């Protein structure tokens, strides 16, 4: 009995070989339970992040400074809703129930990216989100286009195609503010100051504090470590900030000739942990808004089903009469 | 409140005439008409589509991965189905 429990399942060995040779896994393939669970957790958290992520920007739709900015922002927020839907259906292919995932979010049991628990007090925050938050999301998501689980990888390909516009519209906002009046430039700088550190923390804790990373990397769910991705983001973003004439709020930031990378300071991880625990500036507000939207939409979900049923009955009656 | 699900639909998009419909993803909707509208909003926001199919996910009959061997084996040993099986002298030219 003991042997049966401890011996490795030959299917597991075959699976490990398959993924380590960059093989893809499709929904009905055999997979270790832990692989399935890890994916459901990661994909549903990713979906929740897209959905909650609509709020900080949605907050500015009615106050966008021009029609051009307004249509762009509406389109971006709509894209984020779409990303959430791609991801929920990818998680469903693993046998997760959409209702359970949504309930977990509404009940505050599921995590989503901490970045969306920060407020957007000025229009410049919308620029900073597109440039930095979507920029960090792209850095995270591009390698996920090659993640080992097929439906997740395909969802990421769609997402990445759409993200590029998100980042560009954000950078354009920053560029316009940075070239504007002193007050506008100050507004842009302050937004960068607010978002810089939270964005660096989007990549998750440092590698030595990220216990599950190694397994996710072995399964090719994750293709690069948190620290690698963070470095990549810093290296890409610093020149973009320089172009804007804005300064990154990190006194330790400097080019390291030897490494060929920027050195940078340590993000405020204590603050990060507080936000993860639910004590960020907007955690309660975000969840309450989501719950309200869900409850307010209940009648629509029910009415659509009732309407579909009525139409089905009518069609049936008509075909019997014919 | 009782939980009633909108059923799951698989979405297939034809990018332009001349191409086959290709699986794009899935969607939830109360009925076929709503599934088409939702699929339009979700999968063709940037002119990706010339035509859409939505199919109830439960209507799809799929082969099981574990049957892959049995199902596709018969094709494995029929090398004579491939053009390279036949020996034609180079002098004949391209054929
Ligand atoms: Fe997104
Ligand atoms: Fe985005």
PDB file of N, CA and C in Angstrom, chain A residues 28-30 75 78-83 85-86 89 92-93 97-100 103 158 162 165-166 298 300-302 304-305 307-308 311, chain B residues 1-8 23-34 41-46 48 60 62-66:
ATOM      1  N   UNK A  28      -8.283  18.251 -22.188  1.00  0.00           N
ATOM      2  CA  UNK A  28      -8.662  16.910 -21.751  1.00  0.00           C
ATOM      3  C   UNK A  28      -7.471  15.994 -21.512  1.00  0.00           C
ATOM      4  N   UNK A  29      -6.262  16.503 -21.730  1.00  0.00           N
ATOM      5  CA  UNK A  29      -5.070  15.684 -21.472  1.00  0.00           C
ATOM      6  C   UNK A  29      -4.971  15.374 -19.981  1.00  0.00           C
ATOM      7  N   UNK A  30      -4.357  14.257 -19.673  1.00  0.00           N
ATOM      8  CA  UNK A  30      -4.105  13.962 -18.264  1.00  0.00           C
ATOM      9  C   UNK A  30      -3.098  14.972 -17.724  1.00  0.00           C
ATOM     10  N   UNK A  75     -12.716  52.225 -24.934  1.00  0.00           N
ATOM     11  CA  UNK A  75     -12.270  51.037 -25.668  1.00  0.00           C
ATOM     12  C   UNK A  75     -11.298  50.217 -24.835  1.00  0.00           C
ATOM     13  N   UNK A  78     -13.155  48.445 -22.056  1.00  0.00           N
ATOM     14  CA  UNK A  78     -13.913  47.330 -22.648  1.00  0.00           C
ATOM     15  C   UNK A  78     -12.981  46.151 -22.957  1.00  0.00           C
ATOM     16  N   UNK A  79     -11.787  46.463 -23.456  1.00  0.00           N
ATOM     17  CA  UNK A  79     -10.798  45.399 -23.695  1.00  0.00           C
ATOM     18  C   UNK A  79     -10.504  44.629 -22.409  1.00  0.00           C
ATOM     19  N   UNK A  80     -10.374  45.354 -21.302  1.00  0.00           N
ATOM     20  CA  UNK A  80     -10.037  44.688 -20.034  1.00  0.00           C
ATOM     21  C   UNK A  80     -11.160  43.730 -19.634  1.00  0.00           C
ATOM     22  N   UNK A  81     -12.405  44.132 -19.868  1.00  0.00           N
ATOM     23  CA  UNK A  81     -13.524  43.222 -19.610  1.00  0.00           C
ATOM     24  C   UNK A  81     -13.365  41.977 -20.470  1.00  0.00           C
ATOM     25  N   UNK A  82     -12.999  42.187 -21.737  1.00  0.00           N
ATOM     26  CA  UNK A  82     -12.787  41.059 -22.649  1.00  0.00           C
ATOM     27  C   UNK A  82     -11.676  40.144 -22.149  1.00  0.00           C
ATOM     28  N   UNK A  83     -10.586  40.746 -21.638  1.00  0.00           N
ATOM     29  CA  UNK A  83      -9.487  39.915 -21.123  1.00  0.00           C
ATOM     30  C   UNK A  83      -9.988  39.032 -19.983  1.00  0.00           C
ATOM     31  N   UNK A  85     -12.960  37.907 -19.613  1.00  0.00           N
ATOM     32  CA  UNK A  85     -13.796  36.833 -20.165  1.00  0.00           C
ATOM     33  C   UNK A  85     -12.955  35.749 -20.839  1.00  0.00           C
ATOM     34  N   UNK A  86     -11.921  36.139 -21.604  1.00  0.00           N
ATOM     35  CA  UNK A  86     -11.050  35.119 -22.209  1.00  0.00           C
ATOM     36  C   UNK A  86     -10.512  34.214 -21.105  1.00  0.00           C
ATOM     37  N   UNK A  89     -12.981  31.842 -19.344  1.00  0.00           N
ATOM     38  CA  UNK A  89     -13.282  30.635 -20.120  1.00  0.00           C
ATOM     39  C   UNK A  89     -12.077  29.708 -20.205  1.00  0.00           C
ATOM     40  N   UNK A  92     -12.318  27.728 -17.177  1.00  0.00           N
ATOM     41  CA  UNK A  92     -13.407  26.759 -17.270  1.00  0.00           C
ATOM     42  C   UNK A  92     -12.987  25.484 -17.991  1.00  0.00           C
ATOM     43  N   UNK A  93     -12.044  25.593 -18.927  1.00  0.00           N
ATOM     44  CA  UNK A  93     -11.601  24.383 -19.640  1.00  0.00           C
ATOM     45  C   UNK A  93     -10.893  23.420 -18.689  1.00  0.00           C
ATOM     46  N   UNK A  97     -15.662  26.071 -12.170  1.00  0.00           N
ATOM     47  CA  UNK A  97     -16.969  26.644 -12.490  1.00  0.00           C
ATOM     48  C   UNK A  97     -16.877  28.168 -12.426  1.00  0.00           C
ATOM     49  N   UNK A  98     -17.465  28.822 -13.424  1.00  0.00           N
ATOM     50  CA  UNK A  98     -17.382  30.274 -13.466  1.00  0.00           C
ATOM     51  C   UNK A  98     -18.064  30.893 -12.244  1.00  0.00           C
ATOM     52  N   UNK A  99     -19.181  30.318 -11.858  1.00  0.00           N
ATOM     53  CA  UNK A  99     -19.888  30.830 -10.679  1.00  0.00           C
ATOM     54  C   UNK A  99     -19.009  30.770  -9.436  1.00  0.00           C
ATOM     55  N   UNK A 100     -18.325  29.642  -9.277  1.00  0.00           N
ATOM     56  CA  UNK A 100     -17.458  29.513  -8.098  1.00  0.00           C
ATOM     57  C   UNK A 100     -16.359  30.569  -8.110  1.00  0.00           C
ATOM     58  N   UNK A 103     -17.951  33.916  -7.350  1.00  0.00           N
ATOM     59  CA  UNK A 103     -18.308  33.960  -5.921  1.00  0.00           C
ATOM     60  C   UNK A 103     -17.076  34.187  -5.055  1.00  0.00           C
ATOM     61  N   UNK A 158      -4.162  36.705 -27.611  1.00  0.00           N
ATOM     62  CA  UNK A 158      -5.202  37.705 -27.898  1.00  0.00           C
ATOM     63  C   UNK A 158      -4.986  38.940 -27.024  1.00  0.00           C
ATOM     64  N   UNK A 162      -3.885  43.180 -27.848  1.00  0.00           N
ATOM     65  CA  UNK A 162      -4.697  44.340 -27.479  1.00  0.00           C
ATOM     66  C   UNK A 162      -3.969  45.290 -26.533  1.00  0.00           C
ATOM     67  N   UNK A 165      -2.008  48.831 -27.638  1.00  0.00           N
ATOM     68  CA  UNK A 165      -2.744  50.094 -27.733  1.00  0.00           C
ATOM     69  C   UNK A 165      -2.918  50.716 -26.340  1.00  0.00           C
ATOM     70  N   UNK A 166      -3.139  49.864 -25.343  1.00  0.00           N
ATOM     71  CA  UNK A 166      -3.336  50.378 -23.985  1.00  0.00           C
ATOM     72  C   UNK A 166      -2.122  51.173 -23.520  1.00  0.00           C
ATOM     73  N   UNK A 298     -28.287  41.226 -11.611  1.00  0.00           N
ATOM     74  CA  UNK A 298     -28.937  39.910 -11.431  1.00  0.00           C
ATOM     75  C   UNK A 298     -30.193  39.798 -12.283  1.00  0.00           C
ATOM     76  N   UNK A 300     -30.897  41.182 -15.033  1.00  0.00           N
ATOM     77  CA  UNK A 300     -30.592  41.056 -16.461  1.00  0.00           C
ATOM     78  C   UNK A 300     -30.269  39.600 -16.785  1.00  0.00           C
ATOM     79  N   UNK A 301     -29.462  38.982 -15.917  1.00  0.00           N
ATOM     80  CA  UNK A 301     -29.108  37.572 -16.157  1.00  0.00           C
ATOM     81  C   UNK A 301     -30.352  36.697 -16.144  1.00  0.00           C
ATOM     82  N   UNK A 302     -31.243  36.960 -15.186  1.00  0.00           N
ATOM     83  CA  UNK A 302     -32.467  36.154 -15.105  1.00  0.00           C
ATOM     84  C   UNK A 302     -33.385  36.430 -16.286  1.00  0.00           C
ATOM     85  N   UNK A 304     -32.679  37.460 -19.255  1.00  0.00           N
ATOM     86  CA  UNK A 304     -32.149  36.921 -20.513  1.00  0.00           C
ATOM     87  C   UNK A 304     -32.485  35.441 -20.639  1.00  0.00           C
ATOM     88  N   UNK A 305     -32.376  34.735 -19.532  1.00  0.00           N
ATOM     89  CA  UNK A 305     -32.715  33.298 -19.556  1.00  0.00           C
ATOM     90  C   UNK A 305     -34.209  33.096 -19.804  1.00  0.00           C
ATOM     91  N   UNK A 307     -36.244  35.102 -21.283  1.00  0.00           N
ATOM     92  CA  UNK A 307     -36.527  35.500 -22.656  1.00  0.00           C
ATOM     93  C   UNK A 307     -36.117  34.387 -23.634  1.00  0.00           C
ATOM     94  N   UNK A 308     -34.955  33.798 -23.385  1.00  0.00           N
ATOM     95  CA  UNK A 308     -34.482  32.711 -24.250  1.00  0.00           C
ATOM     96  C   UNK A 308     -35.444  31.533 -24.190  1.00  0.00           C
ATOM     97  N   UNK A 311     -38.616  32.330 -26.123  1.00  0.00           N
ATOM     98  CA  UNK A 311     -38.395  32.238 -27.575  1.00  0.00           C
ATOM     99  C   UNK A 311     -38.318  30.783 -28.025  1.00  0.00           C
TER     100      UNK A 311
ATOM    101  N   UNK B   1     -30.959  33.351  -3.934  1.00  0.00           N
ATOM    102  CA  UNK B   1     -31.315  33.339  -5.360  1.00  0.00           C
ATOM    103  C   UNK B   1     -30.732  32.087  -6.017  1.00  0.00           C
ATOM    104  N   UNK B   2     -31.559  31.432  -6.786  1.00  0.00           N
ATOM    105  CA  UNK B   2     -31.093  30.194  -7.424  1.00  0.00           C
ATOM    106  C   UNK B   2     -30.076  30.536  -8.504  1.00  0.00           C
ATOM    107  N   UNK B   3     -29.167  29.603  -8.712  1.00  0.00           N
ATOM    108  CA  UNK B   3     -28.117  29.853  -9.701  1.00  0.00           C
ATOM    109  C   UNK B   3     -28.511  29.256 -11.029  1.00  0.00           C
ATOM    110  N   UNK B   4     -28.724  30.085 -11.991  1.00  0.00           N
ATOM    111  CA  UNK B   4     -29.014  29.580 -13.318  1.00  0.00           C
ATOM    112  C   UNK B   4     -27.910  30.055 -14.231  1.00  0.00           C
ATOM    113  N   UNK B   5     -27.303  29.107 -14.931  1.00  0.00           N
ATOM    114  CA  UNK B   5     -26.180  29.495 -15.776  1.00  0.00           C
ATOM    115  C   UNK B   5     -26.654  29.818 -17.170  1.00  0.00           C
ATOM    116  N   UNK B   6     -25.999  30.773 -17.747  1.00  0.00           N
ATOM    117  CA  UNK B   6     -26.099  30.922 -19.187  1.00  0.00           C
ATOM    118  C   UNK B   6     -25.229  29.817 -19.773  1.00  0.00           C
ATOM    119  N   UNK B   7     -25.741  29.098 -20.778  1.00  0.00           N
ATOM    120  CA  UNK B   7     -24.929  28.007 -21.317  1.00  0.00           C
ATOM    121  C   UNK B   7     -23.643  28.490 -22.007  1.00  0.00           C
ATOM    122  N   UNK B   8     -22.741  27.541 -22.195  1.00  0.00           N
ATOM    123  CA  UNK B   8     -21.443  27.832 -22.813  1.00  0.00           C
ATOM    124  C   UNK B   8     -21.524  27.588 -24.322  1.00  0.00           C
ATOM    125  N   UNK B  23     -11.609  28.230 -34.582  1.00  0.00           N
ATOM    126  CA  UNK B  23     -12.033  28.383 -33.188  1.00  0.00           C
ATOM    127  C   UNK B  23     -11.345  29.590 -32.555  1.00  0.00           C
ATOM    128  N   UNK B  24     -12.141  30.480 -31.945  1.00  0.00           N
ATOM    129  CA  UNK B  24     -11.568  31.677 -31.338  1.00  0.00           C
ATOM    130  C   UNK B  24     -11.583  31.579 -29.817  1.00  0.00           C
ATOM    131  N   UNK B  25     -12.576  30.862 -29.273  1.00  0.00           N
ATOM    132  CA  UNK B  25     -12.693  30.787 -27.822  1.00  0.00           C
ATOM    133  C   UNK B  25     -14.122  30.466 -27.472  1.00  0.00           C
ATOM    134  N   UNK B  26     -14.491  30.728 -26.223  1.00  0.00           N
ATOM    135  CA  UNK B  26     -15.868  30.435 -25.847  1.00  0.00           C
ATOM    136  C   UNK B  26     -16.511  31.632 -25.182  1.00  0.00           C
ATOM    137  N   UNK B  27     -17.789  31.483 -24.950  1.00  0.00           N
ATOM    138  CA  UNK B  27     -18.558  32.598 -24.426  1.00  0.00           C
ATOM    139  C   UNK B  27     -19.773  32.040 -23.702  1.00  0.00           C
ATOM    140  N   UNK B  28     -20.317  32.794 -22.771  1.00  0.00           N
ATOM    141  CA  UNK B  28     -21.586  32.378 -22.158  1.00  0.00           C
ATOM    142  C   UNK B  28     -22.694  33.299 -22.641  1.00  0.00           C
ATOM    143  N   UNK B  29     -23.848  32.724 -22.943  1.00  0.00           N
ATOM    144  CA  UNK B  29     -24.982  33.520 -23.407  1.00  0.00           C
ATOM    145  C   UNK B  29     -26.257  32.712 -23.197  1.00  0.00           C
ATOM    146  N   UNK B  30     -27.369  33.444 -23.049  1.00  0.00           N
ATOM    147  CA  UNK B  30     -28.637  32.776 -22.744  1.00  0.00           C
ATOM    148  C   UNK B  30     -29.150  31.982 -23.945  1.00  0.00           C
ATOM    149  N   UNK B  31     -28.942  32.489 -25.149  1.00  0.00           N
ATOM    150  CA  UNK B  31     -29.386  31.748 -26.335  1.00  0.00           C
ATOM    151  C   UNK B  31     -28.468  32.070 -27.519  1.00  0.00           C
ATOM    152  N   UNK B  32     -28.780  31.456 -28.647  1.00  0.00           N
ATOM    153  CA  UNK B  32     -27.914  31.580 -29.820  1.00  0.00           C
ATOM    154  C   UNK B  32     -27.742  33.010 -30.301  1.00  0.00           C
ATOM    155  N   UNK B  33     -28.850  33.747 -30.297  1.00  0.00           N
ATOM    156  CA  UNK B  33     -28.765  35.117 -30.811  1.00  0.00           C
ATOM    157  C   UNK B  33     -27.849  35.966 -29.925  1.00  0.00           C
ATOM    158  N   UNK B  34     -28.030  35.806 -28.619  1.00  0.00           N
ATOM    159  CA  UNK B  34     -27.189  36.550 -27.686  1.00  0.00           C
ATOM    160  C   UNK B  34     -25.735  36.072 -27.780  1.00  0.00           C
ATOM    161  N   UNK B  41     -18.973  41.084 -29.887  1.00  0.00           N
ATOM    162  CA  UNK B  41     -18.352  42.066 -28.996  1.00  0.00           C
ATOM    163  C   UNK B  41     -17.015  41.584 -28.432  1.00  0.00           C
ATOM    164  N   UNK B  42     -16.917  40.271 -28.217  1.00  0.00           N
ATOM    165  CA  UNK B  42     -15.713  39.778 -27.547  1.00  0.00           C
ATOM    166  C   UNK B  42     -14.592  39.435 -28.522  1.00  0.00           C
ATOM    167  N   UNK B  43     -14.935  38.871 -29.658  1.00  0.00           N
ATOM    168  CA  UNK B  43     -13.881  38.336 -30.528  1.00  0.00           C
ATOM    169  C   UNK B  43     -13.646  39.123 -31.814  1.00  0.00           C
ATOM    170  N   UNK B  44     -14.483  40.099 -32.112  1.00  0.00           N
ATOM    171  CA  UNK B  44     -14.292  40.822 -33.391  1.00  0.00           C
ATOM    172  C   UNK B  44     -14.381  42.331 -33.198  1.00  0.00           C
ATOM    173  N   UNK B  45     -13.731  42.825 -32.153  1.00  0.00           N
ATOM    174  CA  UNK B  45     -13.785  44.281 -31.922  1.00  0.00           C
ATOM    175  C   UNK B  45     -12.866  45.060 -32.846  1.00  0.00           C
ATOM    176  N   UNK B  46     -11.965  44.358 -33.538  1.00  0.00           N
ATOM    177  CA  UNK B  46     -11.018  45.071 -34.393  1.00  0.00           C
ATOM    178  C   UNK B  46     -11.039  44.545 -35.819  1.00  0.00           C
ATOM    179  N   UNK B  48     -11.764  41.601 -36.924  1.00  0.00           N
ATOM    180  CA  UNK B  48     -11.182  40.273 -37.130  1.00  0.00           C
ATOM    181  C   UNK B  48     -12.141  39.325 -37.837  1.00  0.00           C
ATOM    182  N   UNK B  60     -20.653  19.560 -29.088  1.00  0.00           N
ATOM    183  CA  UNK B  60     -19.413  19.119 -29.729  1.00  0.00           C
ATOM    184  C   UNK B  60     -19.035  17.725 -29.236  1.00  0.00           C
ATOM    185  N   UNK B  62     -16.115  15.247 -28.977  1.00  0.00           N
ATOM    186  CA  UNK B  62     -14.659  15.325 -29.099  1.00  0.00           C
ATOM    187  C   UNK B  62     -14.030  13.952 -28.895  1.00  0.00           C
ATOM    188  N   UNK B  63     -12.939  13.725 -29.578  1.00  0.00           N
ATOM    189  CA  UNK B  63     -12.197  12.485 -29.329  1.00  0.00           C
ATOM    190  C   UNK B  63     -11.456  12.645 -28.002  1.00  0.00           C
ATOM    191  N   UNK B  64     -11.223  11.535 -27.340  1.00  0.00           N
ATOM    192  CA  UNK B  64     -10.541  11.590 -26.046  1.00  0.00           C
ATOM    193  C   UNK B  64      -9.044  11.443 -26.262  1.00  0.00           C
ATOM    194  N   UNK B  65      -8.247  12.271 -25.533  1.00  0.00           N
ATOM    195  CA  UNK B  65      -6.795  12.205 -25.722  1.00  0.00           C
ATOM    196  C   UNK B  65      -6.252  10.788 -25.505  1.00  0.00           C
ATOM    197  N   UNK B  66      -6.850  10.054 -24.547  1.00  0.00           N
ATOM    198  CA  UNK B  66      -6.311   8.718 -24.269  1.00  0.00           C
ATOM    199  C   UNK B  66      -6.595   7.735 -25.409  1.00  0.00           C
TER     200      UNK B  66
END
